[in-house]
Short mmCIF file of C-alpha atoms in Angstrom, two decimals:
data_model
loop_
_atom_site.label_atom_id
_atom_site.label_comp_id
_atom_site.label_asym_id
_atom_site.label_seq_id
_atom_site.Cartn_x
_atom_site.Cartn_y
_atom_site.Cartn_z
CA UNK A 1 -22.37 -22.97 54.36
CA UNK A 2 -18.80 -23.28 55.21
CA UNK A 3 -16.70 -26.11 55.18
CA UNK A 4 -16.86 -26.46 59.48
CA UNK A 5 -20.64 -26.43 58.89
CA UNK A 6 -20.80 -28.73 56.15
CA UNK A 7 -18.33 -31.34 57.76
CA UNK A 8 -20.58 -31.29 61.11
CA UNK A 9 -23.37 -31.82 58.93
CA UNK A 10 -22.30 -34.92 57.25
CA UNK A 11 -20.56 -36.33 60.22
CA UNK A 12 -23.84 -35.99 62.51
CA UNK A 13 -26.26 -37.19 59.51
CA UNK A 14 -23.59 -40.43 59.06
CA UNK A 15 -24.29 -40.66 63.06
CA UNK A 16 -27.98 -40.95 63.07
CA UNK A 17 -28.66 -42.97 60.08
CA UNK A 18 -25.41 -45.37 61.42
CA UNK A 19 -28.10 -45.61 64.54
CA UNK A 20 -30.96 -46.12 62.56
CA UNK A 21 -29.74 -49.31 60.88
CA UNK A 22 -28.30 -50.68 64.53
CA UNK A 23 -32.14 -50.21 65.88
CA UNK A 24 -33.27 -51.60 63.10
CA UNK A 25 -30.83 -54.61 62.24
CA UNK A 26 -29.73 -55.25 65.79
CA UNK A 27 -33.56 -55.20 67.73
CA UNK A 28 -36.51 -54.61 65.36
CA UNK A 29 -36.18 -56.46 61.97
CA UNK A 30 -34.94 -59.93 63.73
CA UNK A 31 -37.60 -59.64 66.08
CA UNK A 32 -40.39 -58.79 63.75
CA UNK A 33 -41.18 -55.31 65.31
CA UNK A 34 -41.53 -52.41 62.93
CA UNK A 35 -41.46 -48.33 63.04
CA UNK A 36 -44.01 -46.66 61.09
CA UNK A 37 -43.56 -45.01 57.73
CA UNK A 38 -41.64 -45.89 55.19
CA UNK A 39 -39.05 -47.60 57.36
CA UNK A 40 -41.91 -50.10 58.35
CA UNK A 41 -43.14 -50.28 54.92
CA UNK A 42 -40.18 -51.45 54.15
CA UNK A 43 -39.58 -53.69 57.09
CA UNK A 44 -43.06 -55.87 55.96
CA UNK A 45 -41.96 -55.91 52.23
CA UNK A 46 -38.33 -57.07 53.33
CA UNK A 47 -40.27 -60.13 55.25
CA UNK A 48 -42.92 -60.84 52.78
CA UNK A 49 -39.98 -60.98 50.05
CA UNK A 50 -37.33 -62.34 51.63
CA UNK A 51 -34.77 -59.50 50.00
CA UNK A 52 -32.77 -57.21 52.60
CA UNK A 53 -34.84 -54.26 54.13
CA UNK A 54 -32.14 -51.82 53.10
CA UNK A 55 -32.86 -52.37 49.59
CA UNK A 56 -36.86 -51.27 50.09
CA UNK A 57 -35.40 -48.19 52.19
CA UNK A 58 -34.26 -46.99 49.52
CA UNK A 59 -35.86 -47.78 46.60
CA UNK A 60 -39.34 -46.30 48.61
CA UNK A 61 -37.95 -42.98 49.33
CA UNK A 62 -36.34 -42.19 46.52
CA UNK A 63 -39.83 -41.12 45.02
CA UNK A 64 -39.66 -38.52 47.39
CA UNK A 65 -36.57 -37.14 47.58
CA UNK A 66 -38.02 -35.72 44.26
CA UNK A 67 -40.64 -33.82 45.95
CA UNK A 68 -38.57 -33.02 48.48
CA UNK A 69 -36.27 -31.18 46.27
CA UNK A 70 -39.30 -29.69 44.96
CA UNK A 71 -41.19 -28.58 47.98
CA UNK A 72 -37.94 -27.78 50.25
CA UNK A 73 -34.53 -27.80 48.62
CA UNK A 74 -31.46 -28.79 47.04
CA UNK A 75 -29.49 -29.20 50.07
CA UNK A 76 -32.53 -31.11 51.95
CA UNK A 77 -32.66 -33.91 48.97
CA UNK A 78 -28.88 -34.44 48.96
CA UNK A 79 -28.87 -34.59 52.86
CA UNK A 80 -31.37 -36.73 52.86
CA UNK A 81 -29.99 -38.83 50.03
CA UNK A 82 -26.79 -38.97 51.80
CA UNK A 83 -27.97 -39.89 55.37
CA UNK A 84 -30.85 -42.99 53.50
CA UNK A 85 -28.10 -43.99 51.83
CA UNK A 86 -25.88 -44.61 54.87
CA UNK A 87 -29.17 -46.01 56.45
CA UNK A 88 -29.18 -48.73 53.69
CA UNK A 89 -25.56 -49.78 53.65
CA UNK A 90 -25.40 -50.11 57.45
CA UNK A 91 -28.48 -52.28 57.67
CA UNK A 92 -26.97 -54.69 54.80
CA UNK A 93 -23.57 -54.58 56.66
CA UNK A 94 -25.60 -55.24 60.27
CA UNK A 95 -27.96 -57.95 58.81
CA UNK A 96 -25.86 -61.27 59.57
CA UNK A 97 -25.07 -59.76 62.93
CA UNK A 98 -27.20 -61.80 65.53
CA UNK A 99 -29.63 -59.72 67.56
CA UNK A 100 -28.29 -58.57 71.17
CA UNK A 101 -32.17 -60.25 72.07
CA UNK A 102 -34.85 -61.93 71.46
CA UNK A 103 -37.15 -60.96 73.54
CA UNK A 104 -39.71 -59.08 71.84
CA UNK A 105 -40.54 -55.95 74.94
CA UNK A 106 -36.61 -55.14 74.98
CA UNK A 107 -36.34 -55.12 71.51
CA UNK A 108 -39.02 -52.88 71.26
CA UNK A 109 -37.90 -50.55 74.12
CA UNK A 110 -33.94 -50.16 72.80
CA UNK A 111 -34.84 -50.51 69.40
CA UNK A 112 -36.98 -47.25 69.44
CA UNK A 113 -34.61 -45.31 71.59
CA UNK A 114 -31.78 -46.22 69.35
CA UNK A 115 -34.12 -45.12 66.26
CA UNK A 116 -35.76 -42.39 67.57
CA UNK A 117 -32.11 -40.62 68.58
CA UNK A 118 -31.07 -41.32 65.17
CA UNK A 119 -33.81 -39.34 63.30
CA UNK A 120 -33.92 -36.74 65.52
CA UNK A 121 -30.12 -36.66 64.73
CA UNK A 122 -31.17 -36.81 60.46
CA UNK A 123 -34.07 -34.39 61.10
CA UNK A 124 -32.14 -32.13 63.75
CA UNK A 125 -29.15 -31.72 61.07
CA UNK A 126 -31.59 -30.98 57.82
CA UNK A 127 -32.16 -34.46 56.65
CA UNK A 128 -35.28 -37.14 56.74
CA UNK A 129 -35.31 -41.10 56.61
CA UNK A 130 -39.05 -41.22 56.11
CA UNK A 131 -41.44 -40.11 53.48
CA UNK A 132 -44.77 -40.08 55.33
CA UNK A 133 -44.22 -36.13 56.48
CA UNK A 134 -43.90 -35.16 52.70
CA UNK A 135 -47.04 -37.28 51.68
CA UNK A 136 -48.65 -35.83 54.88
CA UNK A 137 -47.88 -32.27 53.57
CA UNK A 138 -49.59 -33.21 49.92
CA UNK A 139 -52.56 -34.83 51.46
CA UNK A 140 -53.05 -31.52 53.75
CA UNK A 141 -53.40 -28.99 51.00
CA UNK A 142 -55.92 -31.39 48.94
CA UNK A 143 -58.01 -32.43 52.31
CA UNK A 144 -59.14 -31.10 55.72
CA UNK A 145 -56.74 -32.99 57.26
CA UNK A 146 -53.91 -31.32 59.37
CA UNK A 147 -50.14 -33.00 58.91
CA UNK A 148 -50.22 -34.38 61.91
CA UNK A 149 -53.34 -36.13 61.36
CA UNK A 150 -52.46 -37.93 58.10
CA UNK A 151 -49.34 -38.84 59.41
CA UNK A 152 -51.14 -40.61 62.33
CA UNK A 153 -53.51 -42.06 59.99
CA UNK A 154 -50.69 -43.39 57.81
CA UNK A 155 -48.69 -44.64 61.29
CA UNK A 156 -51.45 -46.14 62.60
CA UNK A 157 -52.36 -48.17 58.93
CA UNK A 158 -48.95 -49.21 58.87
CA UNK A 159 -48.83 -50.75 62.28
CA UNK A 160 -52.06 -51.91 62.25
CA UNK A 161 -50.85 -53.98 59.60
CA UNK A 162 -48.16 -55.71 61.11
CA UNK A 163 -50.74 -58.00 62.80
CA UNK A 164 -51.37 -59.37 59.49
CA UNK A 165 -47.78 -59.67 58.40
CA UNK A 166 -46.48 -61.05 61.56
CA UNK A 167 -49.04 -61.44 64.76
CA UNK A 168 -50.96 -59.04 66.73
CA UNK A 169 -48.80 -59.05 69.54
CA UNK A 170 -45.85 -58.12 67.13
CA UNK A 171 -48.74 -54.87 66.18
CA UNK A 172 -48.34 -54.42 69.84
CA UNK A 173 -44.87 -54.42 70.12
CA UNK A 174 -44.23 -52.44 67.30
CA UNK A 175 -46.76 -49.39 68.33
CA UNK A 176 -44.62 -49.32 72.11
CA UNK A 177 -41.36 -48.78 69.64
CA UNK A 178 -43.36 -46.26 67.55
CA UNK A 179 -44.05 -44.62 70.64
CA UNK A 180 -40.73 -44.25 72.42
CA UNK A 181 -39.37 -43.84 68.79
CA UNK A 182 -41.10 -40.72 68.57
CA UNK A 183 -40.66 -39.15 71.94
CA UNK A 184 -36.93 -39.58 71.75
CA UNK A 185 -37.33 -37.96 68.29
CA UNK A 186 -38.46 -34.79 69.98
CA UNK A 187 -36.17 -35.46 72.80
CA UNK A 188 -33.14 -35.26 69.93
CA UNK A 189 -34.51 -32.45 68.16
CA UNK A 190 -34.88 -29.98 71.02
CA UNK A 191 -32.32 -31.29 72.83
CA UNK A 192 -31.76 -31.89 76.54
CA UNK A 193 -31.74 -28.11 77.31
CA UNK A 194 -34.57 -27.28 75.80
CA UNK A 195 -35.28 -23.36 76.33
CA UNK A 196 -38.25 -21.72 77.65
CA UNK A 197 -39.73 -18.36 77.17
CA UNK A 198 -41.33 -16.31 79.97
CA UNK A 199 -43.79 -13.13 80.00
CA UNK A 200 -44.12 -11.79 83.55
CA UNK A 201 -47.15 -8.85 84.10
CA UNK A 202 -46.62 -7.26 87.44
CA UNK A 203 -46.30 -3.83 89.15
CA UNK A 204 -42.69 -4.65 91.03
CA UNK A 205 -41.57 -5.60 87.36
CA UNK A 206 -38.09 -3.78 88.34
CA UNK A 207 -37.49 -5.71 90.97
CA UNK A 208 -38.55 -9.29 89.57
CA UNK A 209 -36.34 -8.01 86.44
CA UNK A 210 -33.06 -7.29 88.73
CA UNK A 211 -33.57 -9.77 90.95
CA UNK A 212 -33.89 -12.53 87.47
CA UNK A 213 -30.53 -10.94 86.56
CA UNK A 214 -28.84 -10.86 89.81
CA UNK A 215 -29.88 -14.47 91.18
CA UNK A 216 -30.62 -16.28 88.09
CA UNK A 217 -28.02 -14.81 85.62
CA UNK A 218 -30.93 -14.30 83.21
CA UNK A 219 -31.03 -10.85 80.97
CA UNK A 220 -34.67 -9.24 80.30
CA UNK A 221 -36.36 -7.16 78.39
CA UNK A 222 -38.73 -4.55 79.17
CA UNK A 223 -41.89 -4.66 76.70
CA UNK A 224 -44.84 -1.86 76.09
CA UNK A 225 -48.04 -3.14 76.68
CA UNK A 226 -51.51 -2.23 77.68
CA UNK A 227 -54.23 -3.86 79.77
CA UNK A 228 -57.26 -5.05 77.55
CA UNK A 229 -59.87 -4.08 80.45
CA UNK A 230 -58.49 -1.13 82.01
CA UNK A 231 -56.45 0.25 79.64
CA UNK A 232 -53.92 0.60 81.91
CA UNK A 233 -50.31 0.71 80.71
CA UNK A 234 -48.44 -2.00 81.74
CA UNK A 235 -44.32 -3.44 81.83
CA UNK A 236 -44.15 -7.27 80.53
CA UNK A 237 -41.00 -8.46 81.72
CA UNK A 238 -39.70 -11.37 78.58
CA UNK A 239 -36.93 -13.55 79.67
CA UNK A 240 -35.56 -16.95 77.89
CA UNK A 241 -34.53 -19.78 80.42
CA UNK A 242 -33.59 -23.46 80.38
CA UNK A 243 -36.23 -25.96 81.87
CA UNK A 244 -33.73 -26.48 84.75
CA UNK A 245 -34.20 -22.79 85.70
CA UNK A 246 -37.87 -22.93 85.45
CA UNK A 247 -38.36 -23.97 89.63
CA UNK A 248 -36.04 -20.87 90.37
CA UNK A 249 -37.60 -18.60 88.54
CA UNK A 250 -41.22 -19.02 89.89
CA UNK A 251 -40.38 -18.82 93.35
CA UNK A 252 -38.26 -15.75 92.94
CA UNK A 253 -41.83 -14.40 91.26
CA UNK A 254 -43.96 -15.62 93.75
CA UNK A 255 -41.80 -13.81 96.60
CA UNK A 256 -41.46 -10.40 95.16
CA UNK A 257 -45.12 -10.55 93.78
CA UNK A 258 -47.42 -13.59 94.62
CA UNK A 259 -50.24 -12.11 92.18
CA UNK A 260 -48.11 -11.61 89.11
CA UNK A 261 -49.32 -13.38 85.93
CA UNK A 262 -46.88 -15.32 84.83
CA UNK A 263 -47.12 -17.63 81.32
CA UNK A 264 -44.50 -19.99 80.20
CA UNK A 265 -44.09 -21.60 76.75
CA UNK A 266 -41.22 -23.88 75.08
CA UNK A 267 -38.85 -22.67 72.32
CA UNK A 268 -37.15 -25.60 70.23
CA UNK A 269 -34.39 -23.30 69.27
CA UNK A 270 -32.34 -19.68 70.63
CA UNK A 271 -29.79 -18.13 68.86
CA UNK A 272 -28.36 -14.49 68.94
CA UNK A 273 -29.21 -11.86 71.31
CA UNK A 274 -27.35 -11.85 74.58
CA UNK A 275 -28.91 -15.34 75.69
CA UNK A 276 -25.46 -16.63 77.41
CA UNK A 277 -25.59 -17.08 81.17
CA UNK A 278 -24.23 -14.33 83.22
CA UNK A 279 -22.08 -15.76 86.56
CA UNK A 280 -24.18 -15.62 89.56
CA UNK A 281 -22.32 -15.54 92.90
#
């Protein structure tokens, strides 16, 4: 990695966990809302105790930043150790701040948008605040359970919880910040201009192809295939857009060829290739 790489690394992890500990600090620990995971773990222990939160953030993952050097690498455990250290500090610094409110819906609301943008940032840039995906990935190969499924399992334990710890309405609260937490998670991680890939089957695949490059900017490519039924040989037409281009492209489909199959699917991530925008006039 060079030096560039590594500085925009560090400066974007210091970004995200800096936002975590505002979310936290500034809306959810004040108003007794939590997150799931470790971070709400950690939120409970912090209120049963009386001790600062950011001391339980840390302390809880360190465990597995362990197996995380063990199941992923080096430079995942000492990203991760950076950014939950940074977490930790800023929530001690932020803790006699007063909250910017009290009331308990708006709290919830900013606090998980605040959150959620800063793990995406953590996760986005190789780094994790939360230990629940790495117990999620030991459960899966010892059970039937997917990841996904033990880390809703866990989530939903954890917030569940809260109604003991604090109120039920608090466990309410907290699983509408869980919620927006995690959207805006996936909203950081793929990023406003999330991509799209597109497989087009038709017989006026020359003229859907120039007319994608022409009026959308788009390159294609031309693949082989063959027609499970007839056996027919056939051109698929692959092309990567933009979710803003996806309106554009369709109806330039639909008028050169209203029967062409068509199927679209998300990509999280393009790189290489020729995949920059040609000028359209």
């Amino acid at each position: 990695m060079t030096k560039v790489a590594l500085l925009k690394r560090a400066v974007f992890l210091f970004i995200g966990a800096a936002l975590v500990s505002v979310g936290l600090e500034i809306f959810l620990v004040p108003n007794h809302i939590i997150d799931g995971g470790i971070v709400g773990i950690s939120i409970m222990t912090s209120y049963l105790s009386g001790l600062p939160v950011g001391i339980f953030l840390f302390l809880l993952n360190l465990p597995f930043l362990y197996i995380g050097y063990k199941m992923i690498g080096k430079t995942f455990a000492l990203s991760t150790l950076y950014a939950i250290t940074i977490m930790s500090v800023g929530t001690a610094l932020l803790h006699p701040v007063p909250p910017l409110t009290i009331d308990p819906l708006l709290a919830g609301v900013f606090g998980g948008i605040i959150l959620g943008v800063g793990v995406g940032l953590v996760i986005r840039f190789g780094g994790s605040l939360d230990g629940t995906e790495i117990i999620a990935i030991l459960f899966n190969k010892r059970t039937p359970f997917s990841v996904g499924e033990v880390v809703m399992f866990f989530n939903l334990f954890i917030l569940a919880s809260a109604g003991f710890v604090y109120s039920w309405d608090r466990a309410m609260y907290s699983l509408i910040a869980y919620y927006i937490a995690f959207k805006m998670i996936d909203l950081t991680i793929e990023g406003l201009d999330e991509s799209k890939s597109v497989w087009i089957i038709s017989e006026r695949f020359q003229d859907i192809g120039d007319a994608l490059l022409n009026r959308l900017g788009r390159g294609v490519t031309y693949l082989k295939g063959e027609g499970g039924f007839t056996g027919d040989d056939k051109k698929v037409i692959f092309v990567v857009i933009t979710r803003l281009e996806e309106a554009k492209l369709k109806s330039i489909v639909d008028e050169l060829d209203s029967n062409a199959f068509m199927a679209v699917g998300n990509i999280h991530d393009v790189k290489g290739g020729r995949f920059k925008k040609k000028d359209i006039h």
